[in-house]
Short mmCIF file of C-alpha atoms and ligand atoms in Angstrom, two decimals:
data_model
loop_
_atom_site.label_atom_id
_atom_site.label_comp_id
_atom_site.label_asym_id
_atom_site.label_seq_id
_atom_site.Cartn_x
_atom_site.Cartn_y
_atom_site.Cartn_z
CA VAL A 181 0.00 0.00 0.00
CA VAL A 182 1.77 3.10 -1.27
CA THR A 183 1.21 6.84 -1.01
CA GLY A 184 3.17 9.17 -3.28
CA ILE A 185 3.84 12.90 -3.04
CA ASP A 186 5.53 15.41 -5.32
CA ALA A 187 5.39 19.19 -5.69
CA SER A 188 4.55 18.76 -9.38
CA ALA A 189 1.03 17.86 -10.51
CA GLY A 190 2.55 16.82 -13.86
CA MET A 191 4.84 14.29 -12.18
CA LEU A 192 1.91 12.92 -10.21
CA GLU A 193 -0.02 12.50 -13.46
CA GLN A 194 2.90 10.41 -14.77
CA ALA A 195 2.69 8.30 -11.60
CA ARG A 196 -1.07 7.87 -12.05
CA GLN A 197 -0.53 6.63 -15.59
CA HIS A 198 1.80 3.92 -14.23
CA LEU A 199 -0.18 3.04 -11.09
CA GLY A 200 -3.81 3.50 -12.15
CA ALA A 201 -6.42 6.18 -11.54
CA ASP A 202 -7.05 5.16 -7.92
CA ALA A 203 -3.39 5.56 -6.88
CA ASP A 204 -2.98 7.67 -3.72
CA VAL A 205 -0.72 10.41 -5.09
CA ARG A 206 -0.93 13.96 -3.78
CA VAL A 207 0.66 17.34 -4.40
CA ALA A 208 2.78 18.27 -1.38
CA ASP A 209 5.89 20.37 -0.83
CA LEU A 210 8.62 18.64 1.17
CA ALA A 211 9.62 22.03 2.57
CA ASP A 212 6.23 22.23 4.35
CA PRO A 213 4.66 20.11 7.10
CA LEU A 214 3.46 16.83 5.57
CA PRO A 215 -0.30 16.11 5.33
CA PHE A 216 -0.03 12.81 7.21
CA PRO A 217 -0.46 11.79 10.87
CA ASP A 218 2.40 10.61 13.07
CA ALA A 219 3.72 7.07 12.47
CA ALA A 220 1.65 6.64 9.28
CA PHE A 221 4.28 4.78 7.23
CA ASP A 222 6.55 1.72 7.61
CA ASP A 223 9.07 3.08 5.09
CA VAL A 224 9.64 6.34 3.25
CA VAL A 225 11.52 6.48 -0.06
CA ALA A 226 12.87 9.93 -0.99
CA SER A 227 14.16 9.32 -4.48
CA LEU A 228 16.36 12.05 -5.99
CA VAL A 229 14.55 14.92 -4.31
CA LEU A 230 16.41 16.13 -1.20
CA HIS A 231 19.07 17.86 -3.29
CA TYR A 232 16.44 20.41 -4.40
CA LEU A 233 16.02 21.59 -0.79
CA ARG A 234 18.26 24.15 0.87
CA ASP A 235 17.47 23.21 4.47
CA TRP A 236 17.06 19.49 5.16
CA GLY A 237 16.30 19.87 8.90
CA PRO A 238 12.53 20.54 8.83
CA THR A 239 11.97 18.00 6.02
CA LEU A 240 13.87 15.21 7.78
CA ALA A 241 12.02 15.98 11.03
CA GLU A 242 8.72 15.56 9.17
CA LEU A 243 9.84 12.32 7.50
CA ARG A 244 10.91 11.02 10.92
CA ARG A 245 7.53 12.02 12.38
CA VAL A 246 5.48 10.11 9.80
CA LEU A 247 7.55 6.91 10.17
CA VAL A 248 6.71 4.18 12.64
CA PRO A 249 9.38 3.50 15.28
CA GLY A 250 11.78 1.10 13.57
CA GLY A 251 10.77 2.37 10.12
CA ARG A 252 13.23 3.20 7.36
CA LEU A 253 13.96 6.28 5.30
CA ILE A 254 15.58 5.25 2.00
CA VAL A 255 17.23 8.17 0.21
CA SER A 256 18.95 8.67 -3.12
CA VAL A 257 20.67 11.95 -3.91
CA GLU A 258 23.08 13.25 -6.47
CA HIS A 259 26.53 12.12 -5.37
CA PRO A 260 28.12 15.09 -3.55
CA PHE A 261 31.47 14.53 -5.28
CA ALA A 262 30.10 14.24 -8.82
CA ASN A 263 28.95 17.82 -9.37
CA PHE A 264 31.85 19.23 -7.37
CA LEU A 265 34.41 17.41 -9.53
CA GLY A 266 32.55 18.45 -12.68
CA GLN A 267 32.52 22.08 -11.60
CA ARG A 268 36.21 22.01 -10.65
CA LEU A 269 37.17 20.37 -13.96
CA ALA A 270 35.25 23.18 -15.71
CA GLY A 271 37.38 25.75 -13.84
CA ASP A 272 34.73 26.78 -11.31
CA PRO A 273 36.42 27.44 -7.92
CA THR A 274 33.39 26.18 -5.98
CA ASN A 275 33.96 25.31 -2.29
CA TYR A 276 32.98 21.68 -1.59
CA PHE A 277 32.41 22.37 2.11
CA GLU A 278 29.71 25.01 1.58
CA VAL A 279 25.99 24.46 1.07
CA ARG A 280 25.70 26.04 -2.35
CA ASN A 281 23.05 26.76 -4.97
CA ARG A 282 23.61 25.42 -8.49
CA ILE A 283 21.38 26.58 -11.34
CA GLU A 284 21.12 24.57 -14.55
CA GLU A 285 19.01 24.97 -17.67
CA TRP A 286 17.83 21.70 -19.19
CA THR A 287 16.24 21.51 -22.65
CA MET A 288 14.14 18.42 -23.33
CA GLY A 289 11.41 17.90 -25.91
CA GLY A 290 11.92 21.43 -27.20
CA ARG A 291 11.27 23.06 -23.80
CA THR A 292 13.81 24.65 -21.50
CA ALA A 293 13.47 24.51 -17.73
CA ARG A 294 15.54 26.18 -15.00
CA LEU A 295 16.56 23.80 -12.23
CA SER A 296 17.81 24.94 -8.83
CA PHE A 297 19.89 22.41 -6.88
CA TRP A 298 21.37 22.73 -3.38
CA ASP A 299 24.70 20.93 -3.22
CA ARG A 300 26.30 20.06 0.14
CA PRO A 301 29.24 18.03 1.39
CA LEU A 302 28.81 14.43 2.51
CA HIS A 303 29.22 15.30 6.18
CA ALA A 304 26.37 17.84 5.96
CA MET A 305 24.11 15.01 4.75
CA THR A 306 25.12 12.53 7.46
CA ASP A 307 24.98 15.24 10.14
CA ALA A 308 21.44 16.21 9.04
CA PHE A 309 20.29 12.57 9.18
CA THR A 310 21.62 11.96 12.68
CA ALA A 311 20.41 15.38 13.94
CA ALA A 312 16.90 14.40 12.82
CA GLY A 313 17.08 11.20 14.87
CA PHE A 314 18.01 8.68 12.18
CA ARG A 315 20.64 5.96 12.55
CA ILE A 316 22.63 5.45 9.36
CA GLY A 317 22.41 1.80 8.31
CA VAL A 318 23.85 1.87 4.79
CA ILE A 319 25.71 4.33 2.57
CA SER A 320 25.90 2.78 -0.87
CA GLU A 321 27.29 3.45 -4.36
CA PRO A 322 25.67 0.57 -6.23
CA PRO A 323 26.44 -0.25 -9.87
CA ALA A 324 23.86 0.39 -12.56
CA LEU A 325 21.77 -2.53 -13.82
CA PRO A 326 23.43 -4.42 -16.72
CA ALA A 327 20.70 -3.20 -19.10
CA ALA A 328 21.67 0.42 -18.37
CA ARG A 329 24.73 -0.02 -20.58
CA ASP A 330 22.46 -0.07 -23.65
CA LEU A 331 20.57 3.02 -22.47
CA ILE A 332 23.56 5.20 -21.56
CA PRO A 333 26.56 3.75 -23.45
CA GLU A 334 28.25 7.18 -23.40
CA VAL A 335 28.37 6.98 -19.57
CA LEU A 336 28.96 3.26 -18.98
CA GLY A 337 30.94 2.36 -22.10
CA GLU A 338 34.33 2.71 -20.36
CA SER A 339 33.21 1.14 -17.07
CA THR A 340 34.19 -2.49 -16.44
CA ASP A 341 31.78 -2.98 -13.51
CA ASN A 342 28.81 -0.73 -14.52
CA ARG A 343 29.71 1.85 -11.85
CA PHE A 344 29.70 5.58 -12.48
CA LEU A 345 29.91 8.57 -10.17
CA CYS A 346 26.35 9.85 -10.11
CA PHE A 347 24.09 8.89 -7.19
CA LEU A 348 24.54 8.09 -3.50
CA PHE A 349 22.08 5.93 -1.55
CA PHE A 350 21.32 5.85 2.18
CA VAL A 351 19.24 3.52 4.33
CA LEU A 352 18.34 5.32 7.58
CA HIS A 353 16.60 3.84 10.61
CA ALA A 354 14.06 5.63 12.78
CA ASP A 355 14.84 3.74 15.99
C1 SAM B 445 14.71 14.04 -10.32
S1 SAM B 445 12.98 14.07 -10.05
C2 SAM B 445 12.72 12.53 -9.19
C3 SAM B 445 11.32 12.04 -9.38
C4 SAM B 445 10.99 10.72 -8.67
N1 SAM B 445 11.08 10.88 -7.23
C5 SAM B 445 11.90 9.62 -9.15
O1 SAM B 445 12.79 9.21 -8.43
O2 SAM B 445 11.72 9.18 -10.29
C6 SAM B 445 12.83 15.28 -8.76
C7 SAM B 445 11.41 15.48 -8.28
O3 SAM B 445 11.45 16.25 -7.09
C8 SAM B 445 10.29 17.05 -7.08
N2 SAM B 445 10.50 18.12 -6.10
C9 SAM B 445 11.43 19.10 -6.15
N3 SAM B 445 11.34 19.89 -5.07
C10 SAM B 445 10.33 19.39 -4.32
C11 SAM B 445 9.73 19.78 -3.08
N4 SAM B 445 10.16 20.86 -2.40
N5 SAM B 445 8.71 19.05 -2.60
C12 SAM B 445 8.26 17.95 -3.29
N6 SAM B 445 8.77 17.54 -4.46
C13 SAM B 445 9.79 18.26 -4.97
C14 SAM B 445 10.15 17.50 -8.51
O4 SAM B 445 8.84 17.95 -8.79
C15 SAM B 445 10.53 16.24 -9.26
O5 SAM B 445 9.40 15.45 -9.55
#
């Protein structure tokens, strides 16, 4: 039994197309209090979203609140080294140890969108998790699925083990 949230009604429409019209998906902003009671969920999956938020403290406190004791928060984020290394290689003197705003323009399907990311060092992530009351169970850099090589040969073509510096995964426990 799954409930999904996103700030974008368009993304939720995509989810509905995959899950069916009766899927419980709702517009909600992770920067705001969540529209759920305490201890409502066994697990929370925050997939590639926290790096859009400047301040993780209030969001993690809310995710902790809606989890049952013993529940898990499973997080994927952009790897904190990946963008930093890319910026440095491009000659940008960005400071890894700051929480910093990165603006990108992406053009897809003939439309251009402005994306605002908040990059932070690894220790700022782990500190935020523990400050919110989570115990860190796993920090993982898993390889891509074998089939990904056909989808993104330009990224995985050189890799012998299907690994590339892109995402970082955490399993956090709400003890
Ligand atoms: C890279 S996509 C990931 C989508 C999906 N979670 C997945 O893993 O396939 C980032 C998503 O974060 C959502 N998002 C960004 N800021 C948000 C916020 N403050 N509250 C809720 N959703 C947000 C965007 O609308 C977008 O759908």
